[in-house]
């Protein structure tokens, strides 16, 4: 790994650990999603032959699962079928960081700049949504390891301190380090209310359990190949005729041509350590178990698991030419080494620690950094996609927004400009690769130059377009 020094290096380069310590940390790390490792789960049948339903939902990640649950909660008589190409929760929903945020807009800055006239309402709806998730977890006694710890944003470079100074929860460097002890922390801000942590794999499986308890029929290993007029969804061996359809297929190729250029898959990488011992825990503090994220364009997120491992993810955001979703993209040794190095820079006290799991997942990035919504086929098909790394909480809001749209009667949600407006599409190849590569390079450069944005980033800011994970 090249080591940069001097003013244009980040703290992770200025204080890079010994490469031997990085190698040591990664020896024996299994390429497997920690959250799904060893989880016991029921198997749902494949869809064969003809079925009829009032609502068919395509995709059993959080968005599809919440849609099925909310549809039955809102109208217990509705016949709901859920059709999943693989297994429940195998994709982004089973492999994310588990930061369940109130924000529907990927943070206040993004939301307020795009929808100043309705941002306060979006904030309220987001908080109600997070409370709604917690209430569902309570009501159905869902075992999802929900912890309302809040989130700690940390400045790891001098220029980032000013970005936190106006916050209510502002903490100077020493106060931040009293919460979580990293020599990279120069300041922090603890938002205690708007982020909860969950076990992502358990959340997906528990949502499926609740959906089944409410009477939803779930089919796995049944990829929908086409949505025909009727409307009807068809798989290789079966079909469902329904009054209404919800497409909750996230980063996978949209079943609607109009949405094909609305998102691009961006790969995000994650490490999980072995459980910390008592001495290691004492060395870093972290009694409050907050979710932590730094403020760079290429940021890291980290948290503790229930058995006190550290999950450490983010930084590299990798787009591949052609925008395909491929398992082969998930193993990227140079990214895992970079993440392990950054973990050891963040917590040098933990030198000697081993990584137990490494994995990656595709994020459905859209140019406005938060989900978009819409209908097709005379209002009988609804869709939501483009969560851009912020779907753990927002997927429940998306479920309600789609059900509202299918209802046909205006609601507070369907009247939002955020729900009515579509983001700018990405250009086709070769422009997509070129544009994303240049934007990515510019963001790295800004991180090394006191956050200063170059002309390209300023231009993209001006037209409300960008690239993020
Ligand atoms: C590594 C990583 C870390 C992340 N961390 C966070 C985080 O900490 N906080 C946060 O808020 N968000 C995070 N995210 C994003 C979050 O995980 C997603 O926004 C969320 O899970 C999206 O849920 P979903 O149901 O829309 O998509 P998915 O979970 O991807 O589910 C879509 C499902 O649709 C199915 N499908 C697709 N096409 C078809 C078809 N034709 N027929 C049938 N089924 C189909 C797929 O098989 C899949 O199961 C992260 C994502 C990744 C990859």
Coordinates of C-alpha atoms and ligand atoms in Angstrom, one line a residue:
X1 CA 0.0 0.0 0.0
X2 CA 1.6 3.3 -1.0
X3 CA 2.2 5.6 2.0
X4 CA 1.6 9.3 1.5
X5 CA 3.0 11.9 3.8
X6 CA 2.7 15.6 4.0
X7 CA -0.2 18.0 4.0
X8 CA -2.1 16.1 1.2
X9 CA -2.2 12.8 3.1
X10 CA -5.2 11.8 5.3
X11 CA -4.6 10.7 8.9
X12 CA -5.0 7.1 7.7
X13 CA -1.9 7.6 5.5
X14 CA 0.1 9.8 7.9
X15 CA -0.4 7.2 10.7
X16 CA -0.5 4.0 8.7
X17 CA 0.2 1.0 10.8
X18 CA 3.0 -1.5 10.1
X19 CA 2.0 -3.5 7.0
X20 CA 2.9 -6.7 8.9
X21 CA 0.2 -5.8 11.4
X22 CA -2.4 -5.4 8.6
X23 CA -1.4 -8.8 7.1
X24 CA -1.6 -10.4 10.5
X25 CA -5.1 -9.0 11.1
X26 CA -6.4 -10.4 7.9
X27 CA -5.0 -13.9 8.1
X28 CA -7.8 -16.4 8.4
X29 CA -10.6 -13.9 7.8
X30 CA -13.4 -15.8 6.2
X31 CA -15.2 -14.3 3.2
X32 CA -18.6 -14.5 4.6
X33 CA -21.3 -12.1 5.9
X34 CA -21.0 -12.1 9.6
X35 CA -24.7 -11.3 10.1
X36 CA -25.9 -14.4 8.1
X37 CA -23.2 -16.8 9.4
X38 CA -25.0 -19.6 11.4
X39 CA -28.4 -17.9 11.4
X40 CA -31.1 -20.6 11.4
X41 CA -34.0 -19.8 9.1
X42 CA -37.1 -21.4 7.6
X43 CA -37.1 -22.3 3.9
X44 CA -39.9 -20.9 1.8
X45 CA -41.1 -22.8 -1.3
X46 CA -40.4 -21.9 -4.9
X47 CA -43.3 -20.3 -6.9
X48 CA -44.8 -22.8 -9.2
X49 CA -48.0 -22.7 -11.2
X50 CA -50.6 -19.9 -11.1
X51 CA -51.5 -17.8 -8.1
X52 CA -53.8 -14.9 -7.5
X53 CA -53.4 -12.0 -5.0
X54 CA -54.5 -8.5 -4.3
X55 CA -50.9 -7.4 -4.0
X56 CA -47.7 -9.1 -5.2
X57 CA -44.4 -7.8 -3.9
X58 CA -41.2 -8.5 -5.8
X59 CA -38.0 -8.7 -3.6
X60 CA -37.7 -9.9 0.0
X61 CA -35.2 -7.4 1.4
X62 CA -36.4 -4.8 3.9
X63 CA -38.4 -2.8 1.3
X64 CA -40.4 -5.8 0.1
X65 CA -40.8 -7.2 3.6
X66 CA -42.0 -3.9 5.1
X67 CA -44.4 -3.5 2.2
X68 CA -45.9 -6.9 2.7
X69 CA -46.2 -6.3 6.5
X70 CA -47.6 -2.7 6.1
X71 CA -50.1 -3.9 3.5
X72 CA -51.5 -6.5 5.9
X73 CA -51.4 -4.2 8.8
X74 CA -53.3 -1.5 6.9
X75 CA -55.8 -4.0 5.4
X76 CA -55.8 -7.4 7.1
X77 CA -58.1 -8.8 4.4
X78 CA -55.6 -8.1 1.5
X79 CA -54.1 -11.3 0.0
X80 CA -50.4 -10.6 -0.3
X81 CA -47.7 -12.7 -2.0
X82 CA -44.0 -12.0 -1.8
X83 CA -41.7 -13.4 -4.5
X84 CA -37.9 -13.4 -3.9
X85 CA -35.2 -14.4 -6.5
X86 CA -32.8 -15.8 -3.8
X87 CA -33.3 -16.2 -0.1
X88 CA -35.0 -13.7 2.2
X89 CA -32.5 -10.9 3.1
X90 CA -29.5 -12.4 1.3
X91 CA -28.6 -9.1 -0.5
X92 CA -28.0 -5.6 1.0
X93 CA -30.6 -6.2 3.7
X94 CA -28.6 -9.0 5.2
X95 CA -25.1 -7.6 4.9
X96 CA -25.2 -3.9 5.8
X97 CA -23.8 -2.0 8.8
X98 CA -27.1 -2.0 10.7
X99 CA -27.3 1.8 11.2
X100 CA -31.0 2.3 11.3
X101 CA -31.4 6.1 10.8
X102 CA -34.4 8.4 11.1
X103 CA -33.1 10.4 8.1
X104 CA -35.0 9.8 4.9
X105 CA -32.7 12.1 2.9
X106 CA -29.2 10.9 3.7
X107 CA -28.7 13.6 6.2
X108 CA -29.9 17.1 6.9
X109 CA -27.6 18.9 4.5
X110 CA -28.7 16.8 1.5
X111 CA -32.4 17.0 2.4
X112 CA -32.5 20.7 3.3
X113 CA -30.6 21.7 0.2
X114 CA -33.0 19.8 -2.1
X115 CA -36.3 20.3 -0.4
X116 CA -36.0 23.3 1.8
X117 CA -39.7 23.9 1.8
X118 CA -40.5 20.5 3.2
X119 CA -37.4 19.4 5.1
X120 CA -38.9 19.9 8.6
X121 CA -41.8 17.6 7.5
X122 CA -39.3 15.0 6.2
X123 CA -37.5 15.1 9.5
X124 CA -40.7 14.6 11.4
X125 CA -41.8 11.7 9.1
X126 CA -38.4 10.2 9.4
X127 CA -38.5 10.2 13.2
X128 CA -42.0 8.8 13.2
X129 CA -40.7 6.1 10.9
X130 CA -37.9 5.1 13.2
X131 CA -40.3 5.1 16.2
X132 CA -42.6 2.9 14.0
X133 CA -39.8 0.4 13.5
X134 CA -39.0 0.3 17.2
X135 CA -42.7 -0.1 18.0
X136 CA -43.1 -3.0 15.5
X137 CA -40.0 -4.7 17.0
X138 CA -41.6 -4.4 20.5
X139 CA -45.1 -5.4 19.4
X140 CA -43.9 -8.6 17.7
X141 CA -41.1 -9.3 20.2
X142 CA -38.6 -9.3 17.3
X143 CA -35.1 -10.5 18.2
X144 CA -33.1 -8.0 16.2
X145 CA -30.7 -6.7 18.8
X146 CA -32.1 -3.1 18.4
X147 CA -30.0 -0.6 20.5
X148 CA -31.0 3.1 20.5
X149 CA -27.5 4.2 21.1
X150 CA -27.4 7.2 18.7
X151 CA -24.6 8.0 16.4
X152 CA -21.3 9.7 16.9
X153 CA -19.9 11.8 14.0
X154 CA -16.2 12.3 14.3
X155 CA -13.8 14.7 12.7
X156 CA -10.5 13.1 11.8
X157 CA -9.0 16.0 10.0
X158 CA -8.7 19.7 11.2
X159 CA -10.9 21.1 8.5
X160 CA -13.8 18.8 9.5
X161 CA -14.0 20.3 13.1
X162 CA -15.8 23.4 11.8
X163 CA -18.5 21.2 10.2
X164 CA -19.5 19.9 13.6
X165 CA -19.2 23.1 15.7
X166 CA -22.8 24.3 15.3
X167 CA -24.3 21.0 16.4
X168 CA -26.1 20.6 19.7
X169 CA -24.2 17.5 20.6
X170 CA -20.7 19.1 19.8
X171 CA -17.8 17.5 21.7
X172 CA -14.2 18.6 21.6
X173 CA -11.4 16.1 21.0
X174 CA -11.0 15.1 24.6
X175 CA -14.7 14.7 25.2
X176 CA -15.0 12.6 22.1
X177 CA -12.2 10.4 23.2
X178 CA -13.8 9.9 26.6
X179 CA -16.7 8.2 24.7
X180 CA -14.6 6.2 22.2
X181 CA -10.8 6.4 22.5
X182 CA -9.2 6.9 19.1
X183 CA -6.2 9.2 18.5
X184 CA -7.7 10.1 15.2
X185 CA -10.7 11.9 16.8
X186 CA -10.3 15.7 16.8
X187 CA -13.9 16.5 17.6
X188 CA -17.3 14.8 17.6
X189 CA -21.0 15.2 17.7
X190 CA -23.3 12.7 19.4
X191 CA -26.8 12.6 18.0
X192 CA -28.5 10.5 20.7
X193 CA -31.9 10.0 19.2
X194 CA -31.9 9.6 15.4
X195 CA -29.9 6.4 14.9
X196 CA -30.5 2.9 16.3
X197 CA -28.3 -0.1 15.7
X198 CA -29.8 -3.4 14.6
X199 CA -28.6 -6.9 13.6
X200 CA -29.3 -6.7 9.9
X201 CA -29.6 -10.4 9.2
X202 CA -32.0 -11.0 12.2
X203 CA -34.0 -7.9 11.1
X204 CA -34.6 -9.4 7.7
X205 CA -35.5 -12.8 9.0
X206 CA -37.7 -11.4 11.8
X207 CA -39.6 -9.2 9.3
X208 CA -40.2 -12.4 7.2
X209 CA -41.4 -14.2 10.3
X210 CA -43.8 -11.3 11.1
X211 CA -45.0 -11.1 7.5
X212 CA -45.7 -14.9 7.5
X213 CA -47.5 -14.6 10.9
X214 CA -49.7 -11.9 9.4
X215 CA -50.6 -14.2 6.5
X216 CA -48.2 -13.2 3.7
X217 CA -47.3 -16.0 1.4
X218 CA -43.5 -16.0 0.8
X219 CA -41.8 -17.7 -2.2
X220 CA -38.0 -18.0 -2.4
X221 CA -35.6 -19.0 -5.3
X222 CA -38.2 -17.5 -7.7
X223 CA -36.8 -14.7 -9.9
X224 CA -39.5 -12.6 -11.6
X225 CA -38.5 -12.4 -15.2
X226 CA -41.2 -10.1 -16.5
X227 CA -44.1 -7.9 -15.4
X228 CA -46.8 -8.2 -18.0
X229 CA -50.1 -6.3 -18.4
X230 CA -52.8 -7.8 -16.3
X231 CA -50.8 -7.1 -14.2
X232 CA -49.0 -10.4 -13.7
X233 CA -45.5 -11.3 -12.6
X234 CA -43.9 -14.4 -14.2
X235 CA -41.0 -16.6 -13.0
X236 CA -39.5 -19.6 -14.7
X237 CA -42.1 -21.9 -13.3
X238 CA -45.0 -19.8 -12.0
X239 CA -47.0 -16.6 -12.2
X240 CA -49.0 -14.4 -9.9
X241 CA -52.0 -12.4 -11.2
X242 CA -52.6 -9.5 -8.9
X243 CA -54.5 -6.2 -8.7
X244 CA -51.3 -4.4 -7.8
X245 CA -47.6 -5.0 -7.8
X246 CA -44.8 -3.5 -5.8
X247 CA -41.2 -3.7 -7.1
X248 CA -38.7 -3.8 -4.3
X249 CA -35.7 -5.0 -6.3
X250 CA -33.2 -2.4 -5.1
X251 CA -29.9 -2.5 -7.0
X252 CA -30.8 -5.4 -9.3
X253 CA -31.9 -4.7 -12.9
X254 CA -35.2 -3.0 -12.7
X255 CA -38.2 -4.8 -14.2
X256 CA -39.2 -1.4 -15.6
X257 CA -37.1 0.0 -18.5
X258 CA -37.6 3.5 -17.3
X259 CA -35.6 2.9 -14.1
X260 CA -32.6 1.2 -15.7
X261 CA -30.4 4.4 -15.6
X262 CA -31.7 5.7 -12.3
X263 CA -29.3 3.7 -10.1
X264 CA -25.8 2.3 -10.4
X265 CA -24.4 -0.5 -8.2
X266 CA -21.5 0.7 -6.0
X267 CA -19.7 -1.9 -3.9
X268 CA -19.2 -1.2 -0.2
X269 CA -16.8 -3.4 1.9
X270 CA -17.0 -4.5 5.5
X271 CA -14.8 -6.2 8.1
X272 CA -15.7 -7.7 11.4
X273 CA -13.1 -8.5 14.1
X274 CA -13.1 -11.3 16.6
X275 CA -14.8 -10.4 19.9
X276 CA -12.8 -7.9 22.0
X277 CA -11.3 -9.2 25.2
X278 CA -11.8 -7.3 28.5
X279 CA -8.4 -5.5 28.1
X280 CA -9.1 -4.5 24.5
X281 CA -12.5 -3.1 25.6
X282 CA -11.0 -1.2 28.4
X283 CA -8.5 0.3 26.0
X284 CA -11.1 1.9 23.7
X285 CA -14.0 2.7 26.1
X286 CA -17.1 2.8 23.9
X287 CA -19.4 2.1 26.9
X288 CA -22.2 4.0 25.0
X289 CA -21.9 1.6 22.1
X290 CA -22.7 4.4 19.6
X291 CA -22.6 3.9 15.9
X292 CA -19.6 5.9 14.6
X293 CA -18.9 7.6 11.3
X294 CA -16.3 10.0 10.1
X295 CA -16.9 13.0 8.0
X296 CA -14.8 12.5 4.9
X297 CA -16.3 12.1 1.4
X298 CA -14.9 8.6 1.6
X299 CA -16.0 7.9 5.1
X300 CA -15.8 4.9 7.4
X301 CA -18.6 3.6 9.6
X302 CA -18.1 1.4 12.7
X303 CA -20.0 -0.1 15.5
X304 CA -20.0 -2.9 18.1
X305 CA -21.9 -6.2 17.6
X306 CA -23.8 -7.8 20.5
X307 CA -20.7 -10.0 21.3
X308 CA -18.4 -7.0 21.2
X309 CA -16.7 -7.4 17.8
X310 CA -16.0 -4.2 15.8
X311 CA -17.7 -3.9 12.5
X312 CA -15.6 -1.5 10.3
X313 CA -16.8 -0.6 6.8
X314 CA -16.9 1.9 4.1
X315 CA -14.2 4.1 2.5
X316 CA -13.8 2.5 -0.9
X317 CA -16.9 2.8 -3.1
X318 CA -16.3 0.8 -6.2
X319 CA -18.2 1.0 -9.4
X320 CA -17.5 -1.5 -12.2
X321 CA -17.8 -0.8 -15.9
X322 CA -21.2 -1.8 -17.2
X323 CA -23.0 -1.4 -13.9
X324 CA -23.5 -5.1 -13.3
X325 CA -24.1 -6.8 -9.9
X326 CA -21.7 -9.8 -9.7
X327 CA -20.5 -12.0 -6.8
X328 CA -17.0 -11.8 -8.3
X329 CA -16.8 -8.1 -7.3
X330 CA -17.2 -8.9 -3.7
X331 CA -13.7 -10.1 -3.1
X332 CA -11.2 -7.2 -3.3
X333 CA -8.0 -7.9 -1.3
X334 CA -6.7 -4.4 -1.7
X335 CA -9.8 -2.9 -0.2
X336 CA -9.9 -5.3 2.7
X337 CA -6.2 -4.5 3.4
X338 CA -7.0 -0.8 3.2
X339 CA -9.9 -1.2 5.7
X340 CA -7.8 -3.3 8.1
X341 CA -5.1 -0.6 7.9
X342 CA -7.6 2.2 8.7
X343 CA -9.0 0.1 11.5
X344 CA -5.6 -0.1 13.1
X345 CA -4.9 3.6 12.6
X346 CA -8.3 4.3 14.3
X347 CA -7.5 1.9 17.2
X348 CA -3.7 1.4 17.5
X349 CA -4.4 0.0 21.0
X350 CA -5.8 -3.1 19.2
X351 CA -2.7 -4.0 17.3
X352 CA -2.7 -7.8 17.2
X353 CA -6.4 -8.1 16.7
X354 CA -7.8 -10.5 14.1
X355 CA -10.5 -10.0 11.5
X356 CA -13.0 -12.9 11.5
X357 CA -15.2 -11.9 8.6
X358 CA -14.9 -9.8 5.4
X359 CA -17.6 -9.2 2.8
X360 CA -19.1 -6.7 0.4
X361 CA -22.4 -5.7 -1.0
X362 CA -23.8 -3.6 -3.8
X363 CA -25.4 -0.2 -2.9
X364 CA -28.1 1.2 -5.2
X365 CA -26.7 4.6 -5.6
X366 CA -28.8 7.3 -7.2
X367 CA -27.8 10.8 -8.0
X368 CA -29.8 12.5 -5.2
X369 CA -28.5 10.0 -2.5
X370 CA -32.0 9.0 -1.3
X371 CA -34.8 6.8 -2.5
X372 CA -37.1 7.8 -5.3
X373 CA -40.7 6.5 -5.9
X374 CA -43.2 6.2 -8.6
X375 CA -45.9 4.2 -10.4
X376 CA -46.3 2.6 -13.8
X377 CA -48.9 0.6 -15.7
X378 CA -51.9 3.0 -15.0
X379 CA -50.9 3.3 -11.4
X380 CA -51.1 -0.5 -10.6
X381 CA -47.3 -1.0 -10.3
X382 CA -45.3 1.0 -7.7
X383 CA -41.6 1.0 -7.1
X384 CA -39.0 2.5 -4.8
X385 CA -35.2 2.3 -5.3
X386 CA -32.0 4.4 -4.9
X387 CA -31.6 4.3 -1.1
X388 CA -27.8 4.9 -1.6
X389 CA -26.7 3.2 1.6
X390 CA -29.5 4.5 3.7
X391 CA -32.3 1.9 3.5
X392 CA -32.3 0.2 6.8
X393 CA -34.8 2.7 8.3
X394 CA -36.0 4.4 5.1
X395 CA -37.2 1.2 3.5
X396 CA -40.2 1.2 5.9
X397 CA -41.1 4.7 4.9
X398 CA -40.7 3.6 1.2
X399 CA -43.2 0.8 1.8
X400 CA -45.8 3.2 3.1
X401 CA -45.1 5.6 0.3
X402 CA -45.7 2.9 -2.3
X403 CA -48.8 1.6 -0.7
X404 CA -50.1 5.2 -0.6
X405 CA -49.3 5.7 -4.3
X406 CA -51.2 2.5 -5.1
X407 CA -54.1 3.7 -2.9
X408 CA -54.7 6.5 -5.4
X409 CA -55.8 9.0 -2.8
X410 CA -53.3 11.8 -2.0
X411 CA -51.7 11.5 1.4
X412 CA -49.1 13.6 3.2
X413 CA -46.4 11.2 1.8
X414 CA -47.6 11.3 -1.8
X415 CA -47.7 15.1 -1.8
X416 CA -44.1 15.4 -0.9
X417 CA -41.8 16.8 -3.6
X418 CA -39.3 14.2 -2.4
X419 CA -41.8 11.4 -3.4
X420 CA -43.1 13.1 -6.6
X421 CA -39.7 14.1 -8.1
X422 CA -37.4 11.7 -9.9
X423 CA -33.6 12.0 -9.7
X424 CA -31.4 12.8 -12.7
X425 CA -30.4 9.5 -14.4
X426 CA -26.8 8.4 -14.8
X427 CA -25.5 8.5 -18.3
X428 CA -25.0 5.2 -20.2
X429 CA -21.5 3.8 -20.7
X430 CA -18.8 4.9 -21.4
X431 CA -19.9 8.1 -19.8
X432 CA -21.1 6.5 -16.6
X433 CA -17.6 5.0 -15.8
X434 CA -15.8 8.1 -16.8
X435 CA -18.0 10.4 -14.8
X436 CA -18.0 8.2 -11.7
X437 CA -14.2 7.8 -11.9
X438 CA -13.7 11.5 -12.1
X439 CA -16.1 12.3 -9.3
X440 CA -14.5 9.6 -7.1
X441 CA -11.1 11.1 -7.8
X442 CA -12.3 14.6 -7.0
X443 CA -13.8 13.5 -3.7
X444 CA -10.5 11.8 -2.7
X445 CA -8.8 15.0 -3.6
X446 CA -11.2 17.1 -1.6
X447 CA -10.6 14.9 1.4
X448 CA -6.9 15.7 1.1
X449 CA -7.3 19.4 0.5
X450 CA -9.2 20.6 3.6
X451 CA -12.5 19.6 2.0
X452 CA -12.1 22.1 -0.9
X453 CA -14.3 21.0 -3.8
X454 CA -13.1 21.3 -7.4
X455 CA -15.0 22.6 -10.3
X456 CA -16.5 19.2 -11.2
X457 CA -17.9 18.7 -7.7
X458 CA -19.2 22.3 -7.6
X459 CA -20.9 21.8 -10.9
X460 CA -22.5 18.6 -9.8
X461 CA -23.6 20.3 -6.5
X462 CA -25.2 23.0 -8.6
X463 CA -27.3 20.6 -10.6
X464 CA -28.1 18.5 -7.6
X465 CA -26.2 15.4 -8.8
X466 CA -23.6 13.3 -7.2
X467 CA -22.1 10.0 -6.4
X468 CA -22.0 8.4 -2.9
X469 CA -22.4 5.1 -1.1
Ligands
LIG1 C1 -22.3 -3.2 2.7 C2 -23.5 -2.4 2.9 C3 -23.6 -1.6 4.1 C4 -24.8 -0.8 4.3 N1 -24.9 -0.2 5.4 C5 -26.1 0.5 5.7 C6 -26.4 1.0 7.0 O1 -25.6 0.9 7.9 N2 -27.5 1.7 7.1 C7 -28.4 1.9 6.1 O2 -29.5 2.5 6.3 N3 -28.2 1.3 4.9 C8 -27.1 0.6 4.7 N4 -26.9 -0.1 3.5 C9 -28.0 0.0 2.5 C10 -29.2 -0.9 2.9 O3 -28.7 -2.2 3.2 C11 -30.2 -1.0 1.8 O4 -30.6 0.3 1.4 C12 -31.4 -1.8 2.1 O5 -31.1 -3.1 2.6 C13 -32.3 -1.9 0.8 O6 -33.3 -2.9 1.0 P1 -34.1 -3.4 -0.2 O7 -35.1 -4.4 0.3 O8 -34.5 -2.3 -1.0 O9 -33.0 -4.2 -1.1 P2 -32.3 -5.6 -1.0 O10 -32.0 -6.0 0.4 O11 -31.2 -5.6 -2.0 O12 -33.4 -6.6 -1.5 C14 -33.8 -6.6 -2.9 C15 -34.3 -8.0 -3.1 O13 -34.9 -8.1 -4.4 C16 -34.7 -9.3 -4.9 N5 -34.9 -9.3 -6.4 C17 -34.2 -8.5 -7.2 N6 -34.7 -8.6 -8.5 C18 -35.7 -9.6 -8.4 C19 -36.5 -10.2 -9.3 N7 -36.5 -9.9 -10.6 N8 -37.4 -11.2 -8.9 C20 -37.4 -11.5 -7.5 N9 -36.7 -10.9 -6.6 C21 -35.8 -10.0 -7.0 C22 -33.2 -9.6 -4.6 O14 -32.9 -11.0 -4.7 C23 -33.1 -9.0 -3.2 O15 -33.3 -10.0 -2.2 C24 -25.8 -0.8 3.3 C25 -25.7 -1.6 2.1 C26 -24.5 -2.4 1.9 C27 -24.4 -3.2 0.7

